[in-house]
Amino acid sequence: NFSQTTVDSTTNYNLVLSNSIAAVQTVSLNGLQAPFNITSSVIINANDQQTINVSFNPTTVGQFSDTLTWAGSIYGNGSIVFNGEGIQVSIGVSTDTVNLLRVALGNSVSEDIMVYSNGTGTMDISSITSNDSLVTVDPHTLQVPEGDSAFVTITYTPVLSGTISAVVTINSNDPNTPVYNVVVNGSAVSEVGGVVSCGATWTAVNNPYTFTENVVIEEGCTLTIEPGVTVNMAGYLLNIYGTLDAVGTQQDSIVFTD
């Protein structure tokens, strides 16, 4: 049996014929018709063997079967049935753009997309990749039976606040759309609350810092806020029992809003 073969492509099978007598034989090969193909004869030396290529090249979708007969010029004959299926895989994806929910630094956000096998035959997804290391996918490969579907989970784990736009690329055996791209948009914010870590530093690159509850600097601990940082206290309190090191500059003020 040949593996499922996309229309207008070729799959090959190596057939080994052995000559077990002490004389050269010419083996005649007959019976196979398109979309199967094989040479019409082969010469095999005494006590030797030959590997013959049988190809399957369907031009239409469907199941195909044919019988190859072979006969040696001196001794031996037989037959073998070859089966093949011509397929036309067609990929479908539930969305071309994923807009992830806003996520706080230190956390992750995920969303599932659905991949559909809309054509004939099994859809073989050889790889699913992201062009941004902060955006990961699971799984990385898939096989989706004809008429079925599967989930792909996209996860964003930010290390800086701000927005990102990544591309997830799905490579499959769909001959018309072998590469399918999904755009992934995400945003990350700096949310703080409770006791801050001793020696923590808030940097302008992660602006703004938004309180989700009262923030506490414990005794013996220091929180450093760099120039240019904006702190949105959102109606909560900053309780300082340790040290707050927050020195802005004329060009880069530190701004607290309530």
Coordinates of C-alpha atoms in Angstrom, one line a residue:
N1 CA 0.0 0.0 0.0
F2 CA 1.3 3.4 -0.9
S3 CA 0.9 6.2 1.6
Q4 CA -1.7 8.8 0.9
T5 CA -0.4 10.9 -2.0
T6 CA -1.4 14.4 -2.9
V7 CA -2.9 14.9 -6.4
D8 CA -0.2 15.6 -9.0
S9 CA 2.6 14.5 -6.7
T10 CA 4.5 11.1 -6.7
T11 CA 5.1 8.5 -4.1
N12 CA 7.6 5.7 -4.7
Y13 CA 7.9 2.1 -3.6
N14 CA 11.1 0.0 -4.0
L15 CA 10.2 -3.6 -5.1
V16 CA 13.0 -6.2 -4.7
L17 CA 13.1 -9.1 -7.1
S18 CA 15.5 -12.0 -6.5
N19 CA 16.9 -14.6 -8.9
S20 CA 17.7 -17.7 -7.0
I21 CA 18.9 -19.8 -10.0
A22 CA 22.4 -20.0 -11.5
A23 CA 21.5 -18.3 -14.7
V24 CA 20.7 -14.8 -15.9
Q25 CA 17.0 -14.1 -16.2
T26 CA 14.9 -11.5 -17.9
V27 CA 11.9 -10.7 -15.8
S28 CA 8.8 -9.3 -17.6
L29 CA 6.6 -6.9 -15.6
N30 CA 3.0 -6.3 -16.7
G31 CA -0.4 -5.2 -15.6
L32 CA 0.2 -1.9 -13.9
Q33 CA -1.6 1.1 -15.4
A34 CA -1.7 4.8 -14.5
P35 CA -1.5 6.2 -12.0
F36 CA 0.9 3.4 -11.2
N37 CA 4.1 3.2 -13.2
I38 CA 6.9 0.6 -13.5
T39 CA 9.5 -0.5 -16.0
S40 CA 8.4 -3.3 -18.4
S41 CA 11.3 -5.7 -17.8
V42 CA 14.5 -6.1 -15.9
I43 CA 17.6 -8.4 -16.2
I44 CA 18.8 -10.1 -13.0
N45 CA 22.1 -11.9 -12.9
A46 CA 22.4 -15.4 -11.5
N47 CA 21.8 -15.6 -7.7
D48 CA 21.4 -11.9 -7.6
Q49 CA 18.6 -9.3 -7.1
Q50 CA 17.4 -6.1 -8.5
T51 CA 15.5 -3.2 -6.8
I52 CA 12.8 -1.8 -9.1
N53 CA 11.0 1.5 -8.5
V54 CA 7.2 1.5 -8.6
S55 CA 5.7 5.0 -8.6
F56 CA 2.2 6.3 -7.8
N57 CA 1.2 9.6 -9.4
P58 CA -2.5 10.3 -9.0
T59 CA -4.1 13.1 -11.0
T60 CA -7.5 12.9 -9.3
V61 CA -8.8 12.3 -5.8
G62 CA -9.8 8.7 -5.0
Q63 CA -8.8 5.1 -4.3
F64 CA -6.7 3.2 -6.9
S65 CA -5.8 -0.5 -7.1
D66 CA -4.0 -2.5 -9.7
T67 CA -2.1 -5.9 -10.0
L68 CA 1.5 -6.3 -11.2
T69 CA 2.3 -9.7 -12.7
W70 CA 5.9 -10.8 -13.2
A71 CA 7.5 -13.8 -14.9
G72 CA 11.1 -14.9 -15.3
S73 CA 12.4 -16.0 -18.6
I74 CA 13.5 -19.3 -17.2
Y75 CA 11.7 -19.8 -13.9
G76 CA 9.4 -18.1 -11.4
N77 CA 6.3 -16.0 -11.7
G78 CA 3.8 -14.2 -9.4
S79 CA 1.7 -11.2 -8.8
I80 CA 1.4 -8.4 -6.3
V81 CA -1.5 -5.9 -5.7
F82 CA -0.7 -2.2 -5.3
N83 CA -3.1 0.2 -3.6
G84 CA -3.0 4.0 -3.4
E85 CA -5.1 6.9 -2.6
G86 CA -5.0 10.3 -4.2
I87 CA -5.8 13.1 -1.7
Q88 CA -6.2 16.9 -1.8
V89 CA -5.7 18.2 1.7
S90 CA -7.1 21.7 2.5
I91 CA -6.3 23.5 5.7
G92 CA -8.7 25.7 7.6
V93 CA -8.0 27.8 10.7
S94 CA -10.6 29.3 13.0
T95 CA -8.9 32.8 12.8
D96 CA -6.2 34.7 11.0
T97 CA -5.6 37.0 13.9
V98 CA -5.4 36.3 17.7
N99 CA -5.9 39.3 20.0
L100 CA -4.8 38.0 23.4
L101 CA -6.1 39.5 26.7
R102 CA -3.9 42.0 28.4
V103 CA -1.5 40.3 30.9
A104 CA 0.5 41.4 33.9
L105 CA 4.2 40.9 33.9
G106 CA 5.1 37.6 35.7
N107 CA 2.1 35.9 34.2
S108 CA 1.1 34.3 31.0
V109 CA -2.0 34.4 28.8
S110 CA -3.2 31.7 26.4
E111 CA -5.8 31.2 23.7
D112 CA -6.7 28.2 21.5
I113 CA -7.2 28.2 17.8
M114 CA -8.8 25.4 15.8
V115 CA -7.2 23.8 12.8
Y116 CA -9.5 22.0 10.3
S117 CA -8.8 19.3 7.8
N118 CA -11.3 20.3 5.1
G119 CA -10.1 18.3 2.1
T120 CA -9.6 14.6 1.4
G121 CA -7.0 12.6 3.2
T122 CA -5.0 13.2 6.4
M123 CA -3.6 16.6 6.9
D124 CA 0.0 16.4 8.0
I125 CA 1.2 19.5 9.9
S126 CA 4.9 19.2 9.9
S127 CA 5.6 22.2 12.1
I128 CA 4.0 25.0 14.0
T129 CA 6.4 27.8 14.9
S130 CA 6.4 31.3 16.3
N131 CA 8.8 34.1 15.2
D132 CA 8.8 35.5 18.7
S133 CA 10.4 33.6 21.6
L134 CA 7.8 35.1 24.0
V135 CA 5.0 33.5 22.1
T136 CA 4.9 29.7 22.2
V137 CA 2.7 27.0 20.6
D138 CA 1.6 23.6 21.6
P139 CA 1.7 21.1 19.9
H140 CA 4.4 21.7 17.4
T141 CA 3.3 19.0 14.9
L142 CA -0.1 17.5 14.2
Q143 CA -1.9 14.9 12.1
V144 CA -5.6 15.7 11.5
P145 CA -7.8 13.1 9.9
E146 CA -10.0 14.0 7.0
G147 CA -13.0 16.0 8.2
D148 CA -11.6 16.4 11.7
S149 CA -10.1 19.3 13.7
A150 CA -7.5 19.9 16.4
F151 CA -6.7 22.6 18.9
V152 CA -3.4 24.6 18.9
T153 CA -2.7 26.6 22.1
I154 CA -0.9 29.9 21.8
T155 CA 0.8 31.3 24.9
Y156 CA 2.3 34.7 25.5
T157 CA 4.7 35.2 28.5
P158 CA 5.9 38.8 28.5
V159 CA 9.1 40.0 30.1
L160 CA 8.5 43.7 29.4
S161 CA 5.4 45.8 29.4
G162 CA 4.1 47.1 26.1
T163 CA 2.6 45.5 23.0
I164 CA 3.9 42.7 20.6
S165 CA 2.8 41.4 17.3
A166 CA 4.1 37.9 16.4
V167 CA 3.4 35.5 13.6
V168 CA 2.6 31.8 14.1
T169 CA 3.4 29.8 11.0
I170 CA 1.7 26.4 10.2
N171 CA 3.4 24.2 7.6
S172 CA 1.2 21.4 6.2
N173 CA 0.8 19.2 3.2
D174 CA -2.0 21.4 1.7
P175 CA -0.6 21.9 -1.8
N176 CA -2.4 25.2 -2.3
T177 CA -1.6 26.7 1.1
P178 CA 1.5 24.9 2.4
V179 CA 2.3 27.8 4.7
Y180 CA -0.5 29.4 6.8
N181 CA 0.3 32.4 9.0
V182 CA -1.7 33.6 12.0
V183 CA -0.9 37.0 13.5
V184 CA -0.8 37.1 17.3
N185 CA -1.2 40.5 19.1
G186 CA -0.5 40.8 22.8
S187 CA 0.0 43.5 25.5
A188 CA 1.6 43.4 28.9
V189 CA 1.3 45.8 31.8
S190 CA 3.2 46.2 35.1
E191 CA 0.7 45.5 37.9
V192 CA 1.9 45.7 41.5
G193 CA 0.2 45.0 44.9
G194 CA 1.1 43.9 48.4
V195 CA 4.6 43.6 49.7
V196 CA 7.2 44.5 47.1
S197 CA 10.4 42.4 46.9
C198 CA 13.4 43.7 48.8
G199 CA 15.7 45.5 46.4
A200 CA 13.1 45.7 43.6
T201 CA 13.6 48.3 40.9
W202 CA 10.8 49.8 38.8
T203 CA 12.1 50.8 35.3
A204 CA 10.7 53.3 32.8
V205 CA 10.8 50.6 30.1
N206 CA 8.0 48.8 31.9
N207 CA 5.7 51.9 32.4
P208 CA 3.2 52.4 33.7
Y209 CA 3.1 50.6 37.1
T210 CA -0.5 50.2 38.2
F211 CA -1.5 49.4 41.8
T212 CA -4.0 46.5 42.2
E213 CA -4.0 46.9 46.0
N214 CA -2.1 48.7 48.7
V215 CA 1.7 48.4 48.2
V216 CA 4.1 47.9 51.1
I217 CA 7.8 48.5 51.4
E218 CA 8.8 46.5 54.5
E219 CA 11.3 47.7 57.1
G220 CA 14.8 47.0 56.0
C221 CA 13.9 46.9 52.3
T222 CA 14.4 49.4 49.5
L223 CA 12.3 50.0 46.4
T224 CA 14.1 51.9 43.7
I225 CA 12.1 53.8 41.2
E226 CA 14.1 55.0 38.2
P227 CA 13.7 58.4 36.4
G228 CA 10.9 58.5 33.9
V229 CA 8.6 56.0 35.7
T230 CA 4.9 56.6 36.0
V231 CA 3.1 55.1 38.9
N232 CA -0.7 54.8 38.8
M233 CA -1.8 54.3 42.4
A234 CA -5.4 53.8 41.3
G235 CA -6.7 54.9 44.7
Y236 CA -4.5 52.6 46.7
L237 CA -1.8 53.5 49.3
L238 CA 2.0 53.2 49.2
N239 CA 3.0 52.3 52.7
I240 CA 6.7 52.9 53.3
Y241 CA 8.3 51.2 56.3
G242 CA 11.6 50.7 54.7
T243 CA 13.3 53.0 52.0
L244 CA 11.9 54.5 48.9
D245 CA 14.7 55.6 46.5
A246 CA 12.9 57.7 43.9
V247 CA 14.9 60.5 42.4
G248 CA 13.8 61.9 39.0
T249 CA 15.6 64.3 36.7
Q250 CA 14.5 67.5 35.0
Q251 CA 14.2 65.6 31.8
D252 CA 12.7 62.4 33.3
S253 CA 10.4 63.0 36.2
I254 CA 8.9 60.3 38.3
V255 CA 5.1 60.8 38.2
F256 CA 2.6 59.5 40.8
T257 CA -1.1 59.6 39.9
D258 CA -4.0 58.6 42.1

